Coordinates of C-alpha atoms in Angstrom, one line a residue:
M1 CA 231.5 -11.3 70.9
L2 CA 228.4 -13.4 70.2
E3 CA 225.7 -13.6 72.9
L4 CA 222.6 -15.7 72.9
K5 CA 220.1 -14.6 75.7
N6 CA 217.2 -16.8 76.6
I7 CA 216.7 -18.1 73.1
S8 CA 213.7 -20.3 72.5
F9 CA 212.2 -21.6 69.3
Q10 CA 208.9 -23.2 68.5
A11 CA 207.7 -24.8 65.2
E12 CA 204.3 -26.0 64.1
D13 CA 203.9 -29.7 63.4
E14 CA 200.5 -31.0 62.3
G15 CA 198.8 -28.1 64.0
K16 CA 200.7 -28.4 67.2
E17 CA 203.4 -26.1 68.6
I18 CA 206.6 -28.1 69.2
E19 CA 209.4 -26.5 71.3
I20 CA 212.7 -27.1 69.6
L21 CA 214.9 -24.8 71.7
R22 CA 214.4 -23.8 75.3
D23 CA 216.0 -20.9 77.1
I24 CA 219.4 -21.1 75.5
N25 CA 222.1 -18.8 77.0
L26 CA 225.6 -18.8 75.5
T27 CA 228.4 -16.4 75.2
I28 CA 231.2 -16.9 72.6
E29 CA 234.2 -14.6 72.2
N30 CA 236.7 -15.4 69.4
Q31 CA 236.5 -19.1 70.2
F32 CA 236.3 -22.3 68.3
V33 CA 233.0 -23.8 69.6
A34 CA 231.6 -27.2 68.8
V35 CA 227.9 -27.9 69.4
T36 CA 227.0 -31.5 69.7
G37 CA 224.2 -33.7 71.0
P38 CA 221.7 -36.4 70.0
N39 CA 219.8 -36.1 66.7
G40 CA 216.7 -33.9 67.2
S41 CA 218.3 -31.9 70.1
G42 CA 218.1 -28.6 68.2
K43 CA 221.7 -28.2 67.0
S44 CA 221.0 -27.2 63.4
T45 CA 218.1 -25.0 64.5
L46 CA 220.5 -23.1 66.8
A47 CA 222.9 -22.6 64.0
K48 CA 220.2 -21.3 61.7
I49 CA 219.0 -18.9 64.3
V50 CA 222.5 -17.4 64.8
A51 CA 222.8 -17.1 61.0
G52 CA 219.4 -15.4 60.6
I53 CA 217.7 -18.1 58.6
L54 CA 215.3 -18.6 61.5
T55 CA 214.0 -16.1 64.0
P56 CA 213.7 -17.1 67.6
T57 CA 210.3 -17.2 69.3
E58 CA 211.9 -15.6 72.3
G59 CA 215.2 -14.1 73.3
Q60 CA 218.0 -11.9 72.0
I61 CA 221.1 -12.3 69.8
L62 CA 223.8 -9.8 70.3
L63 CA 226.9 -9.3 68.2
D64 CA 229.5 -7.1 69.9
G65 CA 226.7 -5.7 72.1
V66 CA 224.4 -4.8 69.1
D67 CA 221.0 -6.6 69.0
I68 CA 220.8 -8.5 65.7
T69 CA 217.7 -10.6 66.6
D70 CA 215.5 -9.2 63.9
K71 CA 218.2 -8.8 61.2
S72 CA 218.0 -10.9 58.0
I73 CA 220.6 -13.4 56.9
T74 CA 221.8 -10.8 54.3
E75 CA 222.2 -8.1 57.0
R76 CA 224.0 -10.5 59.2
A77 CA 226.4 -11.5 56.4
R78 CA 227.2 -7.8 56.0
L79 CA 228.0 -7.7 59.7
G80 CA 230.4 -10.6 59.3
I81 CA 228.4 -13.7 60.0
G82 CA 229.0 -16.6 57.5
F83 CA 227.0 -19.8 57.2
A84 CA 227.9 -23.1 55.5
F85 CA 224.8 -25.3 54.9
Q86 CA 224.7 -29.0 55.7
Q87 CA 223.6 -29.4 52.0
P88 CA 225.3 -26.6 50.1
V89 CA 223.3 -24.5 47.6
R90 CA 224.0 -24.8 43.9
F91 CA 224.0 -21.9 41.4
K92 CA 223.7 -22.7 37.8
G93 CA 225.6 -20.3 35.5
I94 CA 228.0 -19.1 38.3
T95 CA 231.5 -20.4 38.3
V96 CA 233.7 -21.3 41.3
K97 CA 235.9 -18.3 40.7
D98 CA 232.8 -16.0 40.6
M99 CA 231.6 -17.4 44.0
L100 CA 234.9 -17.0 45.7
S101 CA 235.2 -13.4 44.4
I102 CA 231.7 -12.7 45.7
A103 CA 232.6 -14.2 49.0
A104 CA 235.8 -12.2 49.3
G105 CA 234.0 -9.0 48.3
R106 CA 236.4 -8.2 45.5
D107 CA 237.7 -9.5 42.2
T108 CA 240.3 -12.2 43.2
D109 CA 243.1 -13.2 40.9
I110 CA 243.8 -16.8 39.7
S111 CA 246.7 -17.1 42.2
E112 CA 244.4 -16.4 45.1
I113 CA 241.7 -18.8 43.8
C114 CA 244.4 -21.5 43.5
N115 CA 245.4 -21.0 47.1
M116 CA 241.9 -21.1 48.4
L117 CA 241.0 -24.3 46.5
S118 CA 244.2 -25.9 47.4
E119 CA 243.5 -25.3 51.1
V120 CA 240.3 -27.5 50.8
G121 CA 242.0 -30.2 48.7
L122 CA 240.8 -29.2 45.2
C123 CA 242.9 -28.7 42.1
A124 CA 242.3 -25.1 40.9
R125 CA 242.9 -26.1 37.2
D126 CA 240.0 -28.5 37.4
Y127 CA 237.5 -26.3 39.3
V128 CA 238.2 -22.6 38.8
N129 CA 235.9 -22.3 35.8
R130 CA 233.4 -25.1 36.8
E131 CA 229.8 -24.0 37.3
I132 CA 228.3 -24.6 40.8
N133 CA 225.7 -26.9 39.5
A134 CA 224.6 -30.6 39.6
S135 CA 227.8 -31.7 38.0
L136 CA 229.6 -31.3 41.3
S137 CA 229.3 -33.9 44.0
G138 CA 228.2 -33.2 47.5
G139 CA 231.8 -33.5 48.8
E140 CA 233.0 -31.1 46.1
M141 CA 230.3 -28.6 47.0
K142 CA 231.1 -28.8 50.6
R143 CA 234.7 -28.0 50.1
I144 CA 233.9 -25.1 47.8
E145 CA 231.6 -23.7 50.4
I146 CA 234.2 -24.0 53.0
A147 CA 236.6 -22.1 50.7
M148 CA 234.0 -19.4 50.4
I149 CA 233.8 -19.0 54.2
M150 CA 237.6 -18.8 54.3
A151 CA 237.6 -16.1 51.6
R152 CA 235.0 -14.1 53.4
K153 CA 237.1 -14.0 56.6
S154 CA 233.9 -13.8 58.7
R155 CA 233.9 -12.6 62.3
V156 CA 231.6 -15.5 63.0
S157 CA 231.8 -18.6 60.8
I158 CA 229.1 -21.2 61.2
F159 CA 229.3 -24.8 59.9
D160 CA 226.4 -27.2 60.0
E161 CA 227.9 -30.7 60.1
P162 CA 230.8 -29.9 57.7
E163 CA 231.9 -33.6 57.7
A164 CA 228.8 -34.7 55.8
G165 CA 229.7 -36.2 52.4
I166 CA 233.4 -35.7 53.0
D167 CA 235.8 -38.7 52.4
L168 CA 238.5 -39.6 54.9
W169 CA 241.4 -37.8 53.2
S170 CA 239.3 -34.7 52.8
F171 CA 238.1 -34.8 56.4
Q172 CA 241.7 -34.9 57.7
N173 CA 242.4 -31.9 55.5
L174 CA 239.2 -30.2 56.8
I175 CA 240.5 -30.4 60.4
R176 CA 243.7 -28.6 59.3
V177 CA 241.6 -25.9 57.5
F178 CA 239.5 -25.2 60.6
E179 CA 242.7 -25.0 62.8
K180 CA 244.2 -22.6 60.3
M181 CA 241.0 -20.5 60.1
H182 CA 240.9 -20.2 63.9
R183 CA 244.6 -19.3 64.1
E184 CA 244.7 -16.7 61.2
I185 CA 241.2 -15.1 61.2
Q186 CA 241.0 -14.7 65.0
G187 CA 237.2 -14.8 64.9
T188 CA 234.5 -17.1 66.2
I189 CA 234.0 -20.6 64.6
L190 CA 230.8 -22.4 65.5
I191 CA 230.5 -25.9 64.3
I192 CA 227.6 -28.4 64.6
S193 CA 229.2 -31.9 64.7
H194 CA 229.2 -35.4 66.1
Q195 CA 232.8 -36.0 65.0
E196 CA 235.2 -36.7 67.8
R197 CA 238.1 -35.2 65.8
I198 CA 236.3 -31.9 65.4
L199 CA 235.3 -31.8 69.1
N200 CA 238.9 -32.5 70.0
I201 CA 240.2 -29.3 68.4
A202 CA 237.4 -27.1 69.9
D203 CA 238.1 -24.5 72.6
Q204 CA 234.7 -25.1 74.0
I205 CA 232.0 -27.8 73.6
V206 CA 228.3 -27.2 74.0
L207 CA 226.2 -30.3 74.6
L208 CA 222.6 -29.9 73.7
S209 CA 219.9 -32.3 74.8
D210 CA 216.1 -32.0 74.2
G211 CA 216.5 -28.4 73.1
R212 CA 218.4 -27.3 76.2
I213 CA 222.1 -26.8 77.0
E214 CA 223.1 -29.7 79.2
K215 CA 226.7 -28.9 79.6
V216 CA 229.3 -26.3 78.4
G217 CA 233.0 -26.6 79.0
S218 CA 236.4 -27.2 77.6
R219 CA 237.1 -30.4 75.6
E220 CA 239.1 -31.6 78.7
D221 CA 236.0 -31.3 80.8
I222 CA 233.4 -32.5 78.3
M223 CA 235.0 -35.2 76.2
P224 CA 235.6 -37.8 79.0
A225 CA 231.9 -37.7 79.8
L226 CA 230.9 -37.9 76.1
L227 CA 233.2 -40.9 75.5
G228 CA 232.3 -42.6 78.7
V229 CA 235.8 -43.1 80.1
G230 CA 235.9 -46.2 82.1
Q231 CA 232.8 -47.7 80.5
P232 CA 232.5 -50.3 77.7
C233 CA 234.0 -48.9 74.5
K234 CA 231.6 -47.1 72.2
T235 CA 232.1 -44.5 69.5
L236 CA 230.9 -40.9 70.1
A237 CA 228.3 -41.3 67.4
D238 CA 226.9 -44.4 69.3
K239 CA 226.6 -42.4 72.4
L240 CA 224.9 -39.4 70.7

């Protein structure tokens, strides 16, 4: 179980303290949770705080009752928290097979690598020995990083706008991957997204606005308000 208690975060901008998050309280227990809201509402900051990239100005983060507020991203990874960046990191000289083996915590065979890459829509023959460098597109990097999170089988898997740079076919495959992860790993999935199709498969939706939680509820409770049922037709992205 992941618990955020009274989480606030301030950052300095041109000599002034700007409040990015304000008194966030949230409990997630083995759920698929989508965090959405307008640009600048603090969504990515919240994801980075859970992952350990940023330290909250105030508040506590508990994982299964243990305070991990001051633990580093490395320590949290060892505890089972995985994070997929909005812009994946590249590692010159390290192959896709190397990274998937590192993520899995063991030397994986080619058959396993093939299965992992196939899950995210990549041909293993073309990618298994490729270096994770500038020769890979943003969409390819995103899919490889998602495969790494799958290989890790994290207790808490965090994705910051996983749809960024993904083409339509890959996005449809991505939805299936998230559903399978949630079904098989039985852990927590926390996704930052504006995408209606991702929100529609979430157990719970968290709506952030101006650094605060505006609403929390099931997709049945939250989606009609987000989509403005009964109002002139607009996309979810337009509304956010």
